[in-house]
GROMACS .gro file of N, CA and C in nm:
model
  411
    1MET      N    1  12.685  11.557   9.662
    1MET     CA    2  12.580  11.499   9.745
    1MET      C    3  12.492  11.409   9.660
    2ASN      N    4  12.455  11.297   9.715
    2ASN     CA    5  12.371  11.198   9.650
    2ASN      C    6  12.229  11.253   9.636
    3LEU      N    7  12.168  11.240   9.518
    3LEU     CA    8  12.033  11.290   9.493
    3LEU      C    9  11.931  11.224   9.585
    4THR      N   10  11.948  11.096   9.610
    4THR     CA   11  11.855  11.023   9.697
    4THR      C   12  11.855  11.082   9.838
    5VAL      N   13  11.971  11.113   9.890
    5VAL     CA   14  11.981  11.169  10.025
    5VAL      C   15  11.917  11.308  10.028
    6LEU      N   16  11.934  11.384   9.923
    6LEU     CA   17  11.872  11.516   9.916
    6LEU      C   18  11.720  11.505   9.913
    7ILE      N   19  11.668  11.413   9.836
    7ILE     CA   20  11.523  11.392   9.830
    7ILE      C   21  11.469  11.348   9.965
    8GLU      N   22  11.542  11.265  10.036
    8GLU     CA   23  11.497  11.218  10.167
    8GLU      C   24  11.494  11.331  10.270
    9ILE      N   25  11.590  11.421  10.265
    9ILE     CA   26  11.587  11.534  10.358
    9ILE      C   27  11.474  11.629  10.322
   10LEU      N   28  11.446  11.645  10.194
   10LEU     CA   29  11.332  11.727  10.152
   10LEU      C   30  11.200  11.663  10.196
   11SER      N   31  11.192  11.532  10.188
   11SER     CA   32  11.073  11.461  10.235
   11SER      C   33  11.051  11.486  10.384
   12LEU      N   34  11.158  11.481  10.460
   12LEU     CA   35  11.150  11.508  10.603
   12LEU      C   36  11.103  11.651  10.628
   13PHE      N   37  11.159  11.744  10.556
   13PHE     CA   38  11.123  11.884  10.570
   13PHE      C   39  10.973  11.905  10.543
   14PHE      N   40  10.922  11.851  10.432
   14PHE     CA   41  10.781  11.869  10.398
   14PHE      C   42  10.688  11.793  10.491
   15CYS      N   43  10.733  11.680  10.540
   15CYS     CA   44  10.652  11.605  10.636
   15CYS      C   45  10.638  11.684  10.767
   16ILE      N   46  10.745  11.747  10.809
   16ILE     CA   47  10.738  11.829  10.931
   16ILE      C   48  10.644  11.948  10.910
   17ILE      N   49  10.653  12.012  10.795
   17ILE     CA   50  10.568  12.127  10.766
   17ILE      C   51  10.420  12.088  10.761
   18ARG      N   52  10.390  11.973  10.702
   18ARG     CA   53  10.251  11.931  10.681
   18ARG      C   54  10.199  11.838  10.791
   19TYR      N   55  10.277  11.815  10.895
   19TYR     CA   56  10.245  11.715  10.996
   19TYR      C   57  10.105  11.728  11.054
   20LYS      N   58  10.066  11.847  11.095
   20LYS     CA   59   9.935  11.866  11.159
   20LYS      C   60   9.818  11.843  11.064
   21LYS      N   61   9.844  11.851  10.934
   21LYS     CA   62   9.737  11.835  10.836
   21LYS      C   63   9.726  11.691  10.784
   22LEU      N   64   9.811  11.602  10.833
   22LEU     CA   65   9.807  11.463  10.787
   22LEU      C   66   9.686  11.392  10.846
   23ASN      N   67   9.599  11.346  10.760
   23ASN     CA   68   9.481  11.269  10.799
   23ASN      C   69   9.463  11.155  10.702
   24PRO      N   70   9.423  11.040  10.742
   24PRO     CA   71   9.391  10.997  10.877
   24PRO      C   72   9.516  10.998  10.967
   25SER      N   73   9.494  10.984  11.095
   25SER     CA   74   9.601  11.003  11.193
   25SER      C   75   9.718  10.906  11.176
   26TYR      N   76   9.693  10.787  11.119
   26TYR     CA   77   9.805  10.693  11.105
   26TYR      C   78   9.908  10.742  11.003
   27LEU      N   79   9.873  10.840  10.922
   27LEU     CA   80   9.971  10.898  10.830
   27LEU      C   81  10.079  10.976  10.905
   28LYS      N   82  10.049  11.019  11.026
   28LYS     CA   83  10.147  11.093  11.105
   28LYS      C   84  10.267  11.005  11.142
   29TRP      N   85  10.249  10.874  11.138
   29TRP     CA   86  10.359  10.784  11.169
   29TRP      C   87  10.464  10.779  11.058
   30PHE      N   88  10.436  10.844  10.945
   30PHE     CA   89  10.539  10.854  10.842
   30PHE      C   90  10.655  10.941  10.888
   31LEU      N   91  10.630  11.036  10.976
   31LEU     CA   92  10.739  11.122  11.024
   31LEU      C   93  10.850  11.042  11.093
   32PRO      N   94  10.818  10.954  11.190
   32PRO     CA   95  10.928  10.876  11.250
   32PRO      C   96  11.000  10.787  11.148
   33LEU      N   97  10.925  10.734  11.051
   33LEU     CA   98  10.990  10.651  10.948
   33LEU      C   99  11.085  10.736  10.865
   34ILE      N  100  11.043  10.855  10.828
   34ILE     CA  101  11.129  10.942  10.747
   34ILE      C  102  11.250  10.987  10.828
   35VAL      N  103  11.232  11.012  10.957
   35VAL     CA  104  11.346  11.046  11.043
   35VAL      C  105  11.445  10.930  11.047
   36LEU      N  106  11.393  10.809  11.070
   36LEU     CA  107  11.480  10.691  11.074
   36LEU      C  108  11.550  10.669  10.940
   37THR      N  109  11.477  10.686  10.832
   37THR     CA  110  11.536  10.672  10.699
   37THR      C  111  11.649  10.772  10.679
   38ASN      N  112  11.628  10.895  10.721
   38ASN     CA  113  11.733  10.997  10.708
   38ASN      C  114  11.854  10.963  10.794
   39ILE      N  115  11.831  10.912  10.914
   39ILE     CA  116  11.944  10.872  10.999
   39ILE      C  117  12.026  10.764  10.931
   40VAL      N  118  11.957  10.664  10.876
   40VAL     CA  119  12.028  10.553  10.810
   40VAL      C  120  12.103  10.603  10.687
   41GLU      N  121  12.035  10.679  10.602
   41GLU     CA  122  12.097  10.723  10.477
   41GLU      C  123  12.208  10.825  10.500
   42TRP      N  124  12.186  10.922  10.589
   42TRP     CA  125  12.292  11.018  10.618
   42TRP      C  126  12.409  10.952  10.690
   43GLY      N  127  12.378  10.860  10.778
   43GLY     CA  128  12.484  10.786  10.845
   43GLY      C  129  12.568  10.707  10.747
   44ASN      N  130  12.504  10.647  10.649
   44ASN     CA  131  12.579  10.574  10.547
   44ASN      C  132  12.655  10.669  10.454
   45PHE      N  133  12.595  10.783  10.426
   45PHE     CA  134  12.662  10.882  10.341
   45PHE      C  135  12.794  10.926  10.405
   46PHE      N  136  12.793  10.946  10.536
   46PHE     CA  137  12.915  10.987  10.608
   46PHE      C  138  12.993  10.868  10.664
   47LYS      N  139  12.955  10.747  10.622
   47LYS     CA  140  13.025  10.624  10.660
   47LYS      C  141  13.028  10.600  10.811
   48LEU      N  142  12.920  10.640  10.878
   48LEU     CA  143  12.911  10.619  11.022
   48LEU      C  144  12.875  10.475  11.058
   49PHE      N  145  12.814  10.404  10.963
   49PHE     CA  146  12.768  10.268  10.989
   49PHE      C  147  12.853  10.162  10.919
   50THR      N  148  12.974  10.198  10.882
   50THR     CA  149  13.062  10.103  10.815
   50THR      C  150  13.129  10.014  10.919
   51TYR      N  151  13.117   9.884  10.897
   51TYR     CA  152  13.177   9.785  10.986
   51TYR      C  153  13.238   9.677  10.897
   52HIS      N  154  13.365   9.656  10.909
   52HIS     CA  155  13.438   9.562  10.822
   52HIS      C  156  13.417   9.597  10.675
   53HIS      N  157  13.430   9.723  10.641
   53HIS     CA  158  13.418   9.776  10.505
   53HIS      C  159  13.280   9.753  10.444
   54SER      N  160  13.177   9.744  10.527
   54SER     CA  161  13.042   9.720  10.479
   54SER      C  162  12.941   9.794  10.565
   55ASN      N  163  12.835   9.839  10.501
   55ASN     CA  164  12.724   9.900  10.575
   55ASN      C  165  12.598   9.816  10.562
   56ASN      N  166  12.612   9.695  10.516
   56ASN     CA  167  12.496   9.608  10.496
   56ASN      C  168  12.421   9.580  10.626
   57TRP      N  169  12.492   9.572  10.736
   57TRP     CA  170  12.428   9.536  10.863
   57TRP      C  171  12.318   9.634  10.900
   58ILE      N  172  12.337   9.764  10.871
   58ILE     CA  173  12.235   9.862  10.908
   58ILE      C  174  12.109   9.843  10.823
   59TYR      N  175  12.128   9.807  10.696
   59TYR     CA  176  12.012   9.781  10.609
   59TYR      C  177  11.943   9.650  10.647
   60ASN      N  178  12.020   9.554  10.697
   60ASN     CA  179  11.960   9.429  10.743
   60ASN      C  180  11.870   9.452  10.865
   61ILE      N  181  11.897   9.557  10.939
   61ILE     CA  182  11.812   9.594  11.052
   61ILE      C  183  11.700   9.687  11.006
   62PHE      N  184  11.733   9.783  10.921
   62PHE     CA  185  11.636   9.885  10.878
   62PHE      C  186  11.527   9.829  10.787
   63ASN      N  187  11.563   9.744  10.693
   63ASN     CA  188  11.465   9.696  10.595
   63ASN      C  189  11.345   9.626  10.656
   64PRO      N  190  11.361   9.534  10.751
   64PRO     CA  191  11.240   9.475  10.809
   64PRO      C  192  11.154   9.576  10.884
   65ILE      N  193  11.217   9.675  10.945
   65ILE     CA  194  11.140   9.781  11.012
   65ILE      C  195  11.057   9.857  10.908
   66GLU      N  196  11.120   9.890  10.798
   66GLU     CA  197  11.052   9.963  10.691
   66GLU      C  198  10.938   9.880  10.632
   67PHE      N  199  10.965   9.753  10.603
   67PHE     CA  200  10.861   9.667  10.546
   67PHE      C  201  10.744   9.650  10.643
   68CYS      N  202  10.775   9.633  10.770
   68CYS     CA  203  10.667   9.620  10.870
   68CYS      C  204  10.588   9.749  10.883
   69PHE      N  205  10.655   9.862  10.871
   69PHE     CA  206  10.582   9.989  10.875
   69PHE      C  207  10.482   9.995  10.759
   70TYR      N  208  10.528   9.964  10.640
   70TYR     CA  209  10.437   9.968  10.524
   70TYR      C  210  10.327   9.864  10.537
   71GLY      N  211  10.358   9.748  10.593
   71GLY     CA  212  10.255   9.649  10.620
   71GLY      C  213  10.152   9.703  10.717
   72TRP      N  214  10.199   9.772  10.822
   72TRP     CA  215  10.110   9.834  10.919
   72TRP      C  216  10.023   9.942  10.852
   73PHE      N  217  10.084  10.018  10.762
   73PHE     CA  218  10.009  10.121  10.689
   73PHE      C  219   9.896  10.057  10.609
   74TYR      N  220   9.926   9.955  10.532
   74TYR     CA  221   9.823   9.887  10.454
   74TYR      C  222   9.720   9.820  10.545
   75TYR      N  223   9.765   9.765  10.654
   75TYR     CA  224   9.675   9.702  10.750
   75TYR      C  225   9.572   9.803  10.800
   76ASN      N  226   9.616   9.925  10.825
   76ASN     CA  227   9.524  10.029  10.871
   76ASN      C  228   9.429  10.076  10.762
   77TYR      N  229   9.470  10.070  10.639
   77TYR     CA  230   9.387  10.117  10.529
   77TYR      C  231   9.284  10.013  10.486
   78ILE      N  232   9.326   9.889  10.478
   78ILE     CA  233   9.239   9.780  10.431
   78ILE      C  234   9.129   9.756  10.534
   79THR      N  235   9.006   9.739  10.485
   79THR     CA  236   8.894   9.717  10.577
   79THR      C  237   8.850   9.570  10.583
   80ASN      N  238   8.883   9.490  10.484
   80ASN     CA  239   8.845   9.350  10.481
   80ASN      C  240   8.925   9.273  10.587
   81SER      N  241   8.855   9.207  10.680
   81SER     CA  242   8.924   9.142  10.792
   81SER      C  243   9.014   9.027  10.748
   82VAL      N  244   8.976   8.954  10.645
   82VAL     CA  245   9.061   8.843  10.597
   82VAL      C  246   9.190   8.899  10.538
   83LYS      N  247   9.179   9.003  10.459
   83LYS     CA  248   9.299   9.064  10.399
   83LYS      C  249   9.387   9.128  10.506
   84ARG      N  250   9.325   9.185  10.608
   84ARG     CA  251   9.403   9.242  10.719
   84ARG      C  252   9.483   9.133  10.791
   85LYS      N  253   9.420   9.017  10.812
   85LYS     CA  254   9.491   8.906  10.877
   85LYS      C  255   9.606   8.856  10.791
   86ILE      N  256   9.584   8.853  10.660
   86ILE     CA  257   9.691   8.811  10.568
   86ILE      C  258   9.810   8.906  10.582
   87ILE      N  259   9.783   9.035  10.585
   87ILE     CA  260   9.890   9.134  10.600
   87ILE      C  261   9.963   9.114  10.733
   88LEU      N  262   9.887   9.098  10.840
   88LEU     CA  263   9.946   9.080  10.972
   88LEU      C  264  10.035   8.956  10.977
   89TYR      N  265   9.982   8.844  10.933
   89TYR     CA  266  10.057   8.718  10.942
   89TYR      C  267  10.178   8.716  10.848
   90THR      N  268  10.166   8.775  10.730
   90THR     CA  269  10.282   8.777  10.640
   90THR      C  270  10.391   8.869  10.693
   91CYS      N  271  10.353   8.976  10.764
   91CYS     CA  272  10.456   9.062  10.826
   91CYS      C  273  10.528   8.987  10.938
   92ILE      N  274  10.454   8.909  11.014
   92ILE     CA  275  10.517   8.829  11.120
   92ILE      C  276  10.612   8.726  11.058
   93ILE      N  277  10.566   8.661  10.953
   93ILE     CA  278  10.650   8.563  10.883
   93ILE      C  279  10.776   8.631  10.827
   94LEU      N  280  10.760   8.752  10.774
   94LEU     CA  281  10.874   8.825  10.720
   94LEU      C  282  10.977   8.855  10.829
   95VAL      N  283  10.933   8.898  10.945
   95VAL     CA  284  11.026   8.927  11.055
   95VAL      C  285  11.099   8.800  11.099
   96VAL      N  286  11.026   8.690  11.111
   96VAL     CA  287  11.088   8.563  11.148
   96VAL      C  288  11.189   8.522  11.041
   97ALA      N  289  11.152   8.538  10.914
   97ALA     CA  290  11.244   8.504  10.804
   97ALA      C  291  11.369   8.591  10.809
   98TYR      N  292  11.353   8.720  10.837
   98TYR     CA  293  11.469   8.810  10.849
   98TYR      C  294  11.562   8.763  10.961
   99ILE      N  295  11.504   8.729  11.075
   99ILE     CA  296  11.586   8.685  11.189
   99ILE      C  297  11.660   8.556  11.155
  100LEU      N  298  11.589   8.460  11.097
  100LEU     CA  299  11.652   8.333  11.059
  100LEU      C  300  11.760   8.353  10.954
  101ASN      N  301  11.733   8.440  10.859
  101ASN     CA  302  11.831   8.468  10.754
  101ASN      C  303  11.956   8.532  10.813
  102MET      N  304  11.939   8.627  10.905
  102MET     CA  305  12.055   8.692  10.966
  102MET      C  306  12.135   8.596  11.054
  103LEU      N  307  12.064   8.506  11.123
  103LEU     CA  308  12.133   8.415  11.214
  103LEU      C  309  12.199   8.296  11.145
  104PHE      N  310  12.133   8.241  11.041
  104PHE     CA  311  12.178   8.113  10.988
  104PHE      C  312  12.213   8.110  10.840
  105ILE      N  313  12.173   8.207  10.761
  105ILE     CA  314  12.194   8.195  10.616
  105ILE      C  315  12.292   8.300  10.565
  106GLN      N  316  12.249   8.425  10.558
  106GLN     CA  317  12.334   8.529  10.499
  106GLN      C  318  12.411   8.611  10.603
  107GLY      N  319  12.372   8.605  10.727
  107GLY     CA  320  12.444   8.676  10.831
  107GLY      C  321  12.418   8.826  10.831
  108MET      N  322  12.492   8.897  10.916
  108MET     CA  323  12.475   9.042  10.929
  108MET      C  324  12.566   9.120  10.834
  109VAL      N  325  12.679   9.063  10.798
  109VAL     CA  326  12.775   9.137  10.716
  109VAL      C  327  12.730   9.144  10.570
  110PHE      N  328  12.666   9.038  10.522
  110PHE     CA  329  12.620   9.036  10.383
  110PHE      C  330  12.476   9.087  10.377
  111PHE      N  331  12.443   9.154  10.267
  111PHE     CA  332  12.308   9.206  10.250
  111PHE      C  333  12.209   9.089  10.243
  112ASN      N  334  12.103   9.095  10.320
  112ASN     CA  335  12.004   8.987  10.325
  112ASN      C  336  11.909   8.997  10.206
  113SER      N  337  11.959   8.956  10.091
  113SER     CA  338  11.885   8.973   9.967
  113SER      C  339  11.764   8.881   9.957
  114TYR      N  340  11.770   8.763  10.017
  114TYR     CA  341  11.656   8.671  10.009
  114TYR      C  342  11.533   8.729  10.077
  115THR      N  343  11.552   8.777  10.199
  115THR     CA  344  11.439   8.832  10.272
  115THR      C  345  11.400   8.970  10.220
  116PHE      N  346  11.496   9.044  10.164
  116PHE     CA  347  11.463   9.172  10.103
  116PHE      C  348  11.370   9.149   9.983
  117LEU      N  349  11.402   9.049   9.903
  117LEU     CA  350  11.316   9.015   9.789
  117LEU      C  351  11.177   8.974   9.837
  118LEU      N  352  11.171   8.894   9.941
  118LEU     CA  353  11.042   8.854   9.997
  118LEU      C  354  10.964   8.977  10.043
  119GLY      N  355  11.030   9.070  10.109
  119GLY     CA  356  10.965   9.193  10.153
  119GLY      C  357  10.914   9.275  10.035
  120CYS      N  358  10.993   9.284   9.930
  120CYS     CA  359  10.949   9.358   9.810
  120CYS      C  360  10.827   9.292   9.746
  121LEU      N  361  10.826   9.161   9.740
  121LEU     CA  362  10.709   9.091   9.684
  121LEU      C  363  10.585   9.113   9.769
  122LEU      N  364  10.603   9.113   9.900
  122LEU     CA  365  10.489   9.142   9.988
  122LEU      C  366  10.437   9.284   9.968
  123MET      N  367  10.527   9.379   9.947
  123MET     CA  368  10.483   9.517   9.924
  123MET      C  369  10.403   9.526   9.794
  124ILE      N  370  10.442   9.452   9.693
  124ILE     CA  371  10.365   9.449   9.568
  124ILE      C  372  10.226   9.393   9.594
  125TYR      N  373  10.219   9.285   9.670
  125TYR     CA  374  10.090   9.223   9.701
  125TYR      C  375  10.003   9.318   9.786
  126PHE      N  376  10.062   9.381   9.887
  126PHE     CA  377   9.986   9.475   9.970
  126PHE      C  378   9.936   9.594   9.887
  127THR      N  379  10.018   9.639   9.795
  127THR     CA  380   9.976   9.749   9.707
  127THR      C  381   9.860   9.705   9.619
  128TYR      N  382   9.865   9.581   9.572
  128TYR     CA  383   9.752   9.527   9.496
  128TYR      C  384   9.625   9.530   9.581
  129LEU      N  385   9.634   9.485   9.707
  129LEU     CA  386   9.518   9.487   9.796
  129LEU      C  387   9.466   9.629   9.816
  130TYR      N  388   9.557   9.723   9.829
  130TYR     CA  389   9.523   9.864   9.846
  130TYR      C  390   9.446   9.916   9.724
  131PHE      N  391   9.501   9.891   9.604
  131PHE     CA  392   9.433   9.938   9.483
  131PHE      C  393   9.302   9.864   9.460
  132ASP      N  394   9.299   9.738   9.491
  132ASP     CA  395   9.176   9.660   9.476
  132ASP      C  396   9.065   9.720   9.561
  133GLN      N  397   9.096   9.752   9.684
  133GLN     CA  398   8.995   9.813   9.771
  133GLN      C  399   8.958   9.953   9.723
  134SER      N  400   9.057  10.029   9.680
  134SER     CA  401   9.032  10.166   9.634
  134SER      C  402   8.940  10.168   9.511
  135ILE      N  403   8.960  10.074   9.423
  135ILE     CA  404   8.879  10.066   9.302
  135ILE      C  405   8.738  10.023   9.333
  136LYS      N  406   8.723   9.930   9.427
  136LYS     CA  407   8.591   9.876   9.460
  136LYS      C  408   8.509   9.967   9.550
  137SER      N  409   8.573  10.066   9.612
  137SER     CA  410   8.495  10.153   9.702
  137SER      C  411   8.456  10.284   9.637
   0.00000   0.00000   0.00000
């Protein structure tokens, strides 16, 4: 068994146990994300999402959902309205970029590495905003 898959199922288990104690309330939305993550990872582990010898298509769908979730998380945490708008608009741009990349550039069969990289860079920037606010408050 893959260590990553084991850690993800443990994360789901502990999230379910601690669900009622999650505060602020937007932290409770991690449970559906962890459930979806487990579905994707376990499905790939058992090769349920293999199409033409590839499982990239499921990650091309899952990754923008995951990035938007984390953007939403940071959006809820950040209190500065300008920074919140930046998070909102960059998430919208990311979704549009993912759609364009899937339709016209890398397709569904190949891993959408261009938009994945963009999403990772946005997560670094959002994390910077998070720490910046945490340090200043």
